[in-house]
CSV table of C-alpha atoms in Angstrom, one decimal:
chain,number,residue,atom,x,y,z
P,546,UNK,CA,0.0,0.0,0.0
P,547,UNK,CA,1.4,3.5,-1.1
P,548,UNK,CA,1.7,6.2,1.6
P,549,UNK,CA,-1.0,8.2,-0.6
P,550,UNK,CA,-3.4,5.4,0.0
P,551,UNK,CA,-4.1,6.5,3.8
P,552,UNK,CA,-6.4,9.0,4.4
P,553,UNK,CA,-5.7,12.3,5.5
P,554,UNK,CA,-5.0,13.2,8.8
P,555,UNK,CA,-5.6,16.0,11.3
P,556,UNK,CA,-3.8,16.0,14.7
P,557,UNK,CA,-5.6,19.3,16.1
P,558,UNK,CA,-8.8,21.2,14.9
P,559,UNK,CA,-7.8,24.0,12.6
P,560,UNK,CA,-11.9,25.5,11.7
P,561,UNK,CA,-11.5,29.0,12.1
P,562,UNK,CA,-14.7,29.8,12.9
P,563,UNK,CA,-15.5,27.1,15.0
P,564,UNK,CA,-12.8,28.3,17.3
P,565,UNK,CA,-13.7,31.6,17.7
P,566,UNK,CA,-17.3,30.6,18.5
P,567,UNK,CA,-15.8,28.5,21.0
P,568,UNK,CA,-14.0,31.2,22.8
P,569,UNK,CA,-16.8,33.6,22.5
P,570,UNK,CA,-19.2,30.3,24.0
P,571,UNK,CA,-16.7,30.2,26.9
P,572,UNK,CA,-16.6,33.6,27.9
P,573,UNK,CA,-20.0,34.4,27.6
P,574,UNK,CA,-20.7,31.4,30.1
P,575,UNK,CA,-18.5,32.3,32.2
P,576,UNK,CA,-19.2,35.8,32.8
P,577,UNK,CA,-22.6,35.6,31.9
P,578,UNK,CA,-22.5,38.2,29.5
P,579,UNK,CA,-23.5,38.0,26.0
P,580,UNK,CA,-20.5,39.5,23.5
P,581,UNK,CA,-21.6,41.3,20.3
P,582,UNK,CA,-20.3,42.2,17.3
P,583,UNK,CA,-18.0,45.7,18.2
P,584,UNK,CA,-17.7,44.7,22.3
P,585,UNK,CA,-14.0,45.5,22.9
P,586,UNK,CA,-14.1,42.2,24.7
P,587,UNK,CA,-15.1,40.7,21.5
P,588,UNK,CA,-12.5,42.3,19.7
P,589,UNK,CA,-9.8,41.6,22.1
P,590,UNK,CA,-10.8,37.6,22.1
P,591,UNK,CA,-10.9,37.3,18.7
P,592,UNK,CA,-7.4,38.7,18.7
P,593,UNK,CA,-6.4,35.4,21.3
P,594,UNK,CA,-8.6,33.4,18.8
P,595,UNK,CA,-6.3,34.3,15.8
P,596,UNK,CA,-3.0,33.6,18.3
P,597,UNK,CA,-4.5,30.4,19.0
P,598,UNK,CA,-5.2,29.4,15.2
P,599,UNK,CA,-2.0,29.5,14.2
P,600,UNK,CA,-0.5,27.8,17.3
P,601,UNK,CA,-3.2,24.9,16.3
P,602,UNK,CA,-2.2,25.1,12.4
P,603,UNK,CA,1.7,25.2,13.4
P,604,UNK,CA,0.9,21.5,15.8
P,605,UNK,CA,-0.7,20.3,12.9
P,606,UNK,CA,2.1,20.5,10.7
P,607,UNK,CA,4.8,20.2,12.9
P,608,UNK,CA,2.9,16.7,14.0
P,609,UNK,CA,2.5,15.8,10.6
P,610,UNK,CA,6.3,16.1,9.9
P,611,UNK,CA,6.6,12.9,11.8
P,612,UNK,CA,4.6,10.8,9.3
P,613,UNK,CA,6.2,9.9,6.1
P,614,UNK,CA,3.2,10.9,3.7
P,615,UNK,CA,3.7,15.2,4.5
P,616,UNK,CA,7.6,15.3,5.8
P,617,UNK,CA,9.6,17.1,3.6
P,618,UNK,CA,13.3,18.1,3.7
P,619,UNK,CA,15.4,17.9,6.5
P,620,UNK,CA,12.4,16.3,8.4
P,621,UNK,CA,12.4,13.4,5.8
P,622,UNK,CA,15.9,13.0,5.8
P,623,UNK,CA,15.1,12.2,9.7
P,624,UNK,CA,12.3,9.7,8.7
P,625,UNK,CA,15.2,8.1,6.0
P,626,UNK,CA,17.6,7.3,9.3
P,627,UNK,CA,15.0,5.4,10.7
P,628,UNK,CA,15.4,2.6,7.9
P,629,UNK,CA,19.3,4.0,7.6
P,630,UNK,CA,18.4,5.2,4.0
P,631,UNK,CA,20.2,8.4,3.5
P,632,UNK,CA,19.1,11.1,0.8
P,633,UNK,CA,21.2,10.8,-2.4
P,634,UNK,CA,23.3,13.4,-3.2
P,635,UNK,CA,24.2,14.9,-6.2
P,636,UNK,CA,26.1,12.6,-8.5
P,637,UNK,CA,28.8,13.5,-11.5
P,638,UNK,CA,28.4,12.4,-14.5
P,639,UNK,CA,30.4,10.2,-16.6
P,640,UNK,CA,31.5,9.3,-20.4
P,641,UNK,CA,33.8,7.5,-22.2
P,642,UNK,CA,36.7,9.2,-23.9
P,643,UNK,CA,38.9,7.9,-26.5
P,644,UNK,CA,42.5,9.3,-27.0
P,645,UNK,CA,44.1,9.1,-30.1
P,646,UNK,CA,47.7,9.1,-30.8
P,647,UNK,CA,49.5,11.1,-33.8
P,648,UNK,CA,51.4,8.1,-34.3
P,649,UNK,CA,52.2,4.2,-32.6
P,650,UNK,CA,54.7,4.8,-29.8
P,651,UNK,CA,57.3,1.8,-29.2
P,652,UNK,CA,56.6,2.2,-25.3
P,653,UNK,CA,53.1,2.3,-23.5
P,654,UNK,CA,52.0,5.5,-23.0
P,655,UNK,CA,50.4,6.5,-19.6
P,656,UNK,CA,46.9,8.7,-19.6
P,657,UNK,CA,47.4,10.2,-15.9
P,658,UNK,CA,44.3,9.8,-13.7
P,659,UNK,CA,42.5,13.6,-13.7
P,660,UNK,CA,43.0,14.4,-17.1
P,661,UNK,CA,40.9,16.9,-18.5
P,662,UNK,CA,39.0,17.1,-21.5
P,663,UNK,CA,36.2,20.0,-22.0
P,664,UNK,CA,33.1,19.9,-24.8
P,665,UNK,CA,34.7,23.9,-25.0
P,666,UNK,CA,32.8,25.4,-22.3
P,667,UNK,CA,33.3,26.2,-18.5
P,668,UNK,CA,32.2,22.3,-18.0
P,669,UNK,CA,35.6,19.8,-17.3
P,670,UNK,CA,35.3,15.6,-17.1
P,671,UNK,CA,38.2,14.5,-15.7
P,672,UNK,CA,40.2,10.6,-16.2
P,673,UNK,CA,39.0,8.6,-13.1
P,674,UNK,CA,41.7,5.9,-12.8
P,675,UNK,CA,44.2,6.3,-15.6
P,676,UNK,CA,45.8,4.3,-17.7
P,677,UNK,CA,48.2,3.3,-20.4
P,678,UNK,CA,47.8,3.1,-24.0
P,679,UNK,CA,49.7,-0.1,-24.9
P,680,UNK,CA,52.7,0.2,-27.3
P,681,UNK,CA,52.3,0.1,-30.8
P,682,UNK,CA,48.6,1.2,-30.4
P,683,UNK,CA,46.8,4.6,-31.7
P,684,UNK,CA,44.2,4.5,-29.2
P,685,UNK,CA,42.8,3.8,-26.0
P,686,UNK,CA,39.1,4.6,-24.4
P,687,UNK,CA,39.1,6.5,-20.5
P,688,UNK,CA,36.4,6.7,-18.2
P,689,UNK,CA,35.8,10.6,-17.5
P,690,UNK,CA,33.9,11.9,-14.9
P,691,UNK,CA,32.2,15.2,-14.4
P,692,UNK,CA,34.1,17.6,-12.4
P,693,UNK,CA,30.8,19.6,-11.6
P,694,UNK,CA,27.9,17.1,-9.6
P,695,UNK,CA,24.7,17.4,-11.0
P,696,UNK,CA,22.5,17.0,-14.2
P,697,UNK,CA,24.6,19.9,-15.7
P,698,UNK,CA,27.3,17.3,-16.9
P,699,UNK,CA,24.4,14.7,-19.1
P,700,UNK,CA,23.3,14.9,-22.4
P,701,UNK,CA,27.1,15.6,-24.4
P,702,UNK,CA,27.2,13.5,-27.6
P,703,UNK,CA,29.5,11.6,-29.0
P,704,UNK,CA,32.0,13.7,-30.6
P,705,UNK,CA,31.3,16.9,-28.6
P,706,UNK,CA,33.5,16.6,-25.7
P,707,UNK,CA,36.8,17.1,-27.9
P,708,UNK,CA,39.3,19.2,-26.1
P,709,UNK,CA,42.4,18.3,-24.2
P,710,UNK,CA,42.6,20.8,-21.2
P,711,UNK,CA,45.7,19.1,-20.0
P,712,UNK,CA,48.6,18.1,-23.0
P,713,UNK,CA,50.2,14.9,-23.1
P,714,UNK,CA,53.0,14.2,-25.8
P,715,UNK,CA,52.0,12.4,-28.8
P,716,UNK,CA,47.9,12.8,-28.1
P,717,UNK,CA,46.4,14.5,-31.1
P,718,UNK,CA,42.8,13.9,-30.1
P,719,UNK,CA,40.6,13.6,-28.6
P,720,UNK,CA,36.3,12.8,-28.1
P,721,UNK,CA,33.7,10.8,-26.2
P,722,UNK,CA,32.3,7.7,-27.9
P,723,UNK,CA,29.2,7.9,-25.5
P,724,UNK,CA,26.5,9.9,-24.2
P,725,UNK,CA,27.6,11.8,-21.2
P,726,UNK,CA,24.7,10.3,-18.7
P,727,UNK,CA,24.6,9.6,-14.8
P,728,UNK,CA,25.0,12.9,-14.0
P,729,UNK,CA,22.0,13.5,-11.2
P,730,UNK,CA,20.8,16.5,-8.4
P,731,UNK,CA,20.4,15.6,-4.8
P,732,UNK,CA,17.2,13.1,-4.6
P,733,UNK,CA,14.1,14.4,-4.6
P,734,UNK,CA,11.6,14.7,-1.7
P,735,UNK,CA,9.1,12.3,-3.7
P,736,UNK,CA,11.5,9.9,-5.0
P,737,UNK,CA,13.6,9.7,-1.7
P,738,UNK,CA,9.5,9.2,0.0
P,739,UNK,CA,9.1,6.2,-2.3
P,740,UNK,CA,12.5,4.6,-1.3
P,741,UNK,CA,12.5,4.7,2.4
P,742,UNK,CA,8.4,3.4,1.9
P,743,UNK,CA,10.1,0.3,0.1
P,744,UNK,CA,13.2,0.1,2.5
P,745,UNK,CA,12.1,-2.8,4.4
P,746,UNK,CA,12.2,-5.0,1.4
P,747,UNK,CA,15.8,-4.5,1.8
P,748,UNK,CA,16.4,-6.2,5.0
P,749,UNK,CA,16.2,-9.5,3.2
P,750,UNK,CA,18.9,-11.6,2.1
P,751,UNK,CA,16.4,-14.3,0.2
P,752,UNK,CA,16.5,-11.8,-3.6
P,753,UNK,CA,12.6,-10.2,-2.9
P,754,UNK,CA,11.0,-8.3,-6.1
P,755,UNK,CA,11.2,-5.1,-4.0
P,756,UNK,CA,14.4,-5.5,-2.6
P,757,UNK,CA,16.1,-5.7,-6.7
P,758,UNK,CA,14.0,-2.5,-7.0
P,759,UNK,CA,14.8,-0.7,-3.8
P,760,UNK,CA,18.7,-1.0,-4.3
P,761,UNK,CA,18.3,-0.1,-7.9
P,762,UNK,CA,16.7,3.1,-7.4
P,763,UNK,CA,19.5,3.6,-4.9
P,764,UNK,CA,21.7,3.5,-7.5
P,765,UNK,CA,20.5,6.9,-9.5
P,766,UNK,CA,18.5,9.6,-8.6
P,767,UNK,CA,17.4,9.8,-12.2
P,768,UNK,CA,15.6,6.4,-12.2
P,769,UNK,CA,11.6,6.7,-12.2
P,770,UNK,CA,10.5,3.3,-13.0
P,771,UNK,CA,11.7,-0.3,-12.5
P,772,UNK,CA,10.7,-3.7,-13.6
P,773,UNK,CA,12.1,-6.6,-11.7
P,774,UNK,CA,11.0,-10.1,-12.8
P,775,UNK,CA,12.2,-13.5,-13.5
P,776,UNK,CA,12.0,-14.9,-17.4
P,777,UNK,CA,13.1,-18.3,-15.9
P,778,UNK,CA,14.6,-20.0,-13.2
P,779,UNK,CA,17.3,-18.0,-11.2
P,780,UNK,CA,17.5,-15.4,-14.1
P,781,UNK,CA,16.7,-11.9,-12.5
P,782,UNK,CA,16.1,-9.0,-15.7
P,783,UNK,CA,16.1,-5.1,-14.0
P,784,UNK,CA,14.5,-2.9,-16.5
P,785,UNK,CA,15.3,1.1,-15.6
P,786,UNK,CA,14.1,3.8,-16.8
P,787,UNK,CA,15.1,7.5,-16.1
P,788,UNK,CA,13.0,10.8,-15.7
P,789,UNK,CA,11.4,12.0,-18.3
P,790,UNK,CA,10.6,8.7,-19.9
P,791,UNK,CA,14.4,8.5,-20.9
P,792,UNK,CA,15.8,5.5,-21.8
P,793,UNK,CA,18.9,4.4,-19.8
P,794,UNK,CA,22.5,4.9,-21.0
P,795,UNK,CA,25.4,2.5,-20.8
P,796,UNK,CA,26.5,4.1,-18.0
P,797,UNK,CA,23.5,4.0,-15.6
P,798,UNK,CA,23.0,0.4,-16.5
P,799,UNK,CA,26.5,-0.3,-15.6
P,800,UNK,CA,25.8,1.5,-12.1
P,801,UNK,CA,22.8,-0.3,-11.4
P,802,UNK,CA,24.1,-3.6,-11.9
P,803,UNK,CA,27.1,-2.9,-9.8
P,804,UNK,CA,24.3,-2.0,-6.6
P,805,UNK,CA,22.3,-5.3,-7.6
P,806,UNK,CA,25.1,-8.0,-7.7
P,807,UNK,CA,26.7,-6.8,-5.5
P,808,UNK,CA,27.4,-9.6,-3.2
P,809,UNK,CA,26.4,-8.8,0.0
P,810,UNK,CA,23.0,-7.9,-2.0
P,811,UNK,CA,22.4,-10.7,-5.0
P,812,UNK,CA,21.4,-14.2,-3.3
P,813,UNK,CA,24.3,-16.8,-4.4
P,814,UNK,CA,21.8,-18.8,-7.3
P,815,UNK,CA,20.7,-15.6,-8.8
P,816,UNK,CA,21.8,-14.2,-12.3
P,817,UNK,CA,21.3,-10.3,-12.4
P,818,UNK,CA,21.1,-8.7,-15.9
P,819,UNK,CA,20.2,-5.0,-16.3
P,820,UNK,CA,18.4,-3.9,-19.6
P,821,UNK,CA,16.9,-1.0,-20.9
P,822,UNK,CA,13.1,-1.5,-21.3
P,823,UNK,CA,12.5,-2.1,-25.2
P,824,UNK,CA,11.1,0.5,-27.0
P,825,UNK,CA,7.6,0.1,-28.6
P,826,UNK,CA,6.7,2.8,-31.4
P,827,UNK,CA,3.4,4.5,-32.2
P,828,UNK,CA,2.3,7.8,-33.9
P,829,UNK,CA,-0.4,10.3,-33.2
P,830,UNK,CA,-2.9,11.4,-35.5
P,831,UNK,CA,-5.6,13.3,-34.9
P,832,UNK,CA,-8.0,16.0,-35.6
P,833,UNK,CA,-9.9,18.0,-32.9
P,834,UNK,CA,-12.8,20.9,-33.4
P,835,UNK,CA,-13.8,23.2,-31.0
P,836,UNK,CA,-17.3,24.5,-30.4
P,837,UNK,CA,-18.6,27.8,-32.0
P,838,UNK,CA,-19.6,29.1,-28.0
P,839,UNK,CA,-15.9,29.1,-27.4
P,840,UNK,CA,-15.1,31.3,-30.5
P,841,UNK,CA,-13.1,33.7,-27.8
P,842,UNK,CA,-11.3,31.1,-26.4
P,843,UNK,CA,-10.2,29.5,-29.4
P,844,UNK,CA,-6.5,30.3,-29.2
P,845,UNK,CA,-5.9,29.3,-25.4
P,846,UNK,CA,-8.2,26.0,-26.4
P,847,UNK,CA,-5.6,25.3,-28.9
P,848,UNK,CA,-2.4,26.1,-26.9
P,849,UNK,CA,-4.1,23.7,-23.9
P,850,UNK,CA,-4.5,20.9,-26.1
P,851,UNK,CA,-1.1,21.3,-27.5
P,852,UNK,CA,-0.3,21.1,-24.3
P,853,UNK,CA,-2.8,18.2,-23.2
P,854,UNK,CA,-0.6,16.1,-26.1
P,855,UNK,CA,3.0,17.2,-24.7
P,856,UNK,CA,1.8,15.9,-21.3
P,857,UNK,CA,0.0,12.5,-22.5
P,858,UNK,CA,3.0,11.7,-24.4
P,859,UNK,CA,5.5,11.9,-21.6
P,860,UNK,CA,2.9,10.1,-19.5
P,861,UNK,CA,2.8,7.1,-21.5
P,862,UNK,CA,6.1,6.5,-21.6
P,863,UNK,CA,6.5,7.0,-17.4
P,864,UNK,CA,6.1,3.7,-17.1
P,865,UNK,CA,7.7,-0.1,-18.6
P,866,UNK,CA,4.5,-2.0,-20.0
P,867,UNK,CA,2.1,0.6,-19.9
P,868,UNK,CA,-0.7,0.2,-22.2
P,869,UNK,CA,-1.0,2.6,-25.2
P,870,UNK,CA,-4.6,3.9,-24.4
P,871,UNK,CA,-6.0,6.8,-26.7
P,872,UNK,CA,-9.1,7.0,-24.8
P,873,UNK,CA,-6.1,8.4,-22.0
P,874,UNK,CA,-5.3,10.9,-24.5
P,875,UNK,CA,-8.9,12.0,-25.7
P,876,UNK,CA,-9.7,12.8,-22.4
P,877,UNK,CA,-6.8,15.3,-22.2
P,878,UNK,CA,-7.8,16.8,-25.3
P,879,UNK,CA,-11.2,17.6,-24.5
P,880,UNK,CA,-10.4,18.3,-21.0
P,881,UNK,CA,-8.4,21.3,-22.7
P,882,UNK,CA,-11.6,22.4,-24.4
P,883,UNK,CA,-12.2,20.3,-27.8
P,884,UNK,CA,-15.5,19.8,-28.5
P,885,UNK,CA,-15.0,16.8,-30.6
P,886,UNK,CA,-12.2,14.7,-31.2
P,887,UNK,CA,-11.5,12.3,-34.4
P,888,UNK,CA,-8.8,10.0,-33.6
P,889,UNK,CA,-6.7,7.7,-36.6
P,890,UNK,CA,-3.8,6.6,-34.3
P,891,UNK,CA,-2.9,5.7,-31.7
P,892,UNK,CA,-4.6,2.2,-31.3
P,893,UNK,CA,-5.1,0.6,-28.3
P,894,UNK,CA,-1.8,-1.7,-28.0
P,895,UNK,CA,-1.4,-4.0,-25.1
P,896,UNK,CA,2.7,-3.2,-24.1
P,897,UNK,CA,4.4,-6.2,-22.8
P,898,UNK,CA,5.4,-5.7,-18.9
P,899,UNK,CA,9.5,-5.1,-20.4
P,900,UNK,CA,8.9,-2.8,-22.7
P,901,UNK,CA,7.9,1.0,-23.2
P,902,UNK,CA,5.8,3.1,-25.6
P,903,UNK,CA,7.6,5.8,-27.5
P,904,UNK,CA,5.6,8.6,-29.6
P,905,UNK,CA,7.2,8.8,-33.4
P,906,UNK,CA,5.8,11.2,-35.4
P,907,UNK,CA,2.7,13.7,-34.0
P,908,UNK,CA,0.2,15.2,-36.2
P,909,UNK,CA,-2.6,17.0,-34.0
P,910,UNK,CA,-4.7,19.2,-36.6
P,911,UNK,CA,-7.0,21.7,-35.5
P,912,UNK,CA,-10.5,20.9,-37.5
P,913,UNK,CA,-12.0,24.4,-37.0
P,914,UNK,CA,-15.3,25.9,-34.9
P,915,UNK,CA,-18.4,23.6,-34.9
P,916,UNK,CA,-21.6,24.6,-33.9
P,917,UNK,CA,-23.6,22.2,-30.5
């Protein structure tokens, strides 16, 4: 059961007005004297009363900082120690760079560990361990890491990072040969929420569902969905995928299946592979009109359901093996304000549980005013 499940919770009454009448029923027992609108009495009560509500409100939420459903920040962070699963922090991230030689050396060259290389910006990746290039070889490839933690480092194509910041004799190039990727801000409060709810699942040593998805989630801060399941016996398949609806680079799949087989972690019979979910392609194609009364809101209609199809496409593809539904995404459209809605494509397509729908090409066409 998620958090969000549980019904919401007051510690202390926080009605305005029925604590006011309160302290006006009070006094006027009290002193036998009935209050009324104006009576500096009045007036100076309702001043206590307004104390007295915001005392209430700040219980209430100071209370509620103690549940994991409304603590936020440093108060989670308390929460995470309980089930000693600390916030993740900002991560760097990394790429794969290949140096080129001008020519074969007849002695192995050495790359020195925090060599930089720079895509020509104010951004630096830096050699993590070093290493040579063997004699009588052009080239060798050098894991890089970001310099600067944070998502500010991902996204650098293959080719782009291409300047050496620090010389070395005889290297006349060189570029990344992957997708800079891994690169991540500290954890948010929602994702950090949804791993300390799932924590417990990692107290067991016997290879639980949850437990493969609680330590891959630990492994990135980007990661929004995993599939764990078995294909056959003692074969475990992890299928990430990032925020966004972003497929998984070699990188991140090479970080989450250090955290799961790990060996303190992976039961001794189990076979750990980590995948990328598959990728299952569909279009949208679809016409929408919008009625004649709504003549003066035409051009917000449109820009909504514009909109309505941004947001439907990155919610289909939150998720491995959700369903392509177009009944999701004509309900956004007219929810934005179309009056009718004439849909060729998508279909509805069952997704299998590994893999994950992908919009291709989009073509929403505005079919004009139509009268009730």
């Amino acid at each position: 059961m998620s958090v969000y499940d549980l019904s919401d919770i007051q510690f202390v009454d926080t009605d305005t007005e029925e604590i006011k009448n309160s302290i006006i029923a009070v006094y006027e027992a009290v002193a036998d004297k009935k209050l009324y609108p104006g009576d500096p009495v009045r007036l100076f009560l309702m001043t206590i009363a307004d104390l007295i509500i915001q005392q209430r409100v700040l219980i209430n939420e100071t209370a509620k900082m103690n549940l994991l459903r409304y603590a936020t920040g440093d108060y989670l962070d308390q929460i995470g120690a309980l089930t000693e699963t600390p916030r993740l922090q900002a991560e760097p991230a990394t790429v794969t760079v290949r140096y080129t030689l001008s020519a074969p050396q007849p002695g192995a060259l050495l790359i020195p560990p925090g060599t930089r290389v720079t895509p020509g910006n104010e951004l630096y990746f830096a050699v993590v361990e070093g290493g040579d290039i063997p004699a009588g070889e052009i080239e060798g490839e050098f894991l890089c890491e970001c310099m600067e933690a944070g998502v500010v480092g991902n996204g650098y194509a293959p080719g782009q990072i291409n300047i050496l910041v620090d010389p070395i004799p005889f290297v006349s190039q060189v570029a990344n040969v992957s997708v800079s990727a891994g690169g991540t801000d500290v954890e948010s409060d929602e994702a950090y929420r949804e791993r300390i709810h799932i924590a417990p699942e990692s107290f067991s040593s016997a290879g639980p569902r949850e437990a493969y998805e609680y330590w891959a989630r630990s492994a990135s801060k980007d990661i929004l969905d995993v599939l764990v399941y078995s294909p056959s016996p003692m074969e475990v398949e992890i299928r990430v995928l990032l925020t966004g609806g972003e497929l998984p680079g070699v990188e991140v799949l090479n970080t989450v299946d250090a955290a799961c087989n790990d060996r303190s972690i992976r039961p001794l019979t189990d076979r750990v592979t980590v995948l990328a979910p598959n990728v299952v392609s569909y279009n949208i194609d679809l016409t929408y009109c919008i009625a004649s009364d709504d003549v003066t809101s035409a051009t917000a209609i449109q820009e909504a359901v514009q909109a309505a199809v941004t947001e439907y496409v990155l919610w289909q593809k939150s998720r491995i093996g959700r369903d392509i539904l177009p009944s999701e995404l004509i309900r956004r459209v007219m929810n934005a304000g179309a009056r009718r809605v004439d849909m060729v494509s998508p279909t509805h397509i069952t997704v299998a549980n590994t893999d994950v729908a992908v919009a291709d090409a989009i073509h929403v066409t505005y079919g004009g005013l139509e009268d009730d």
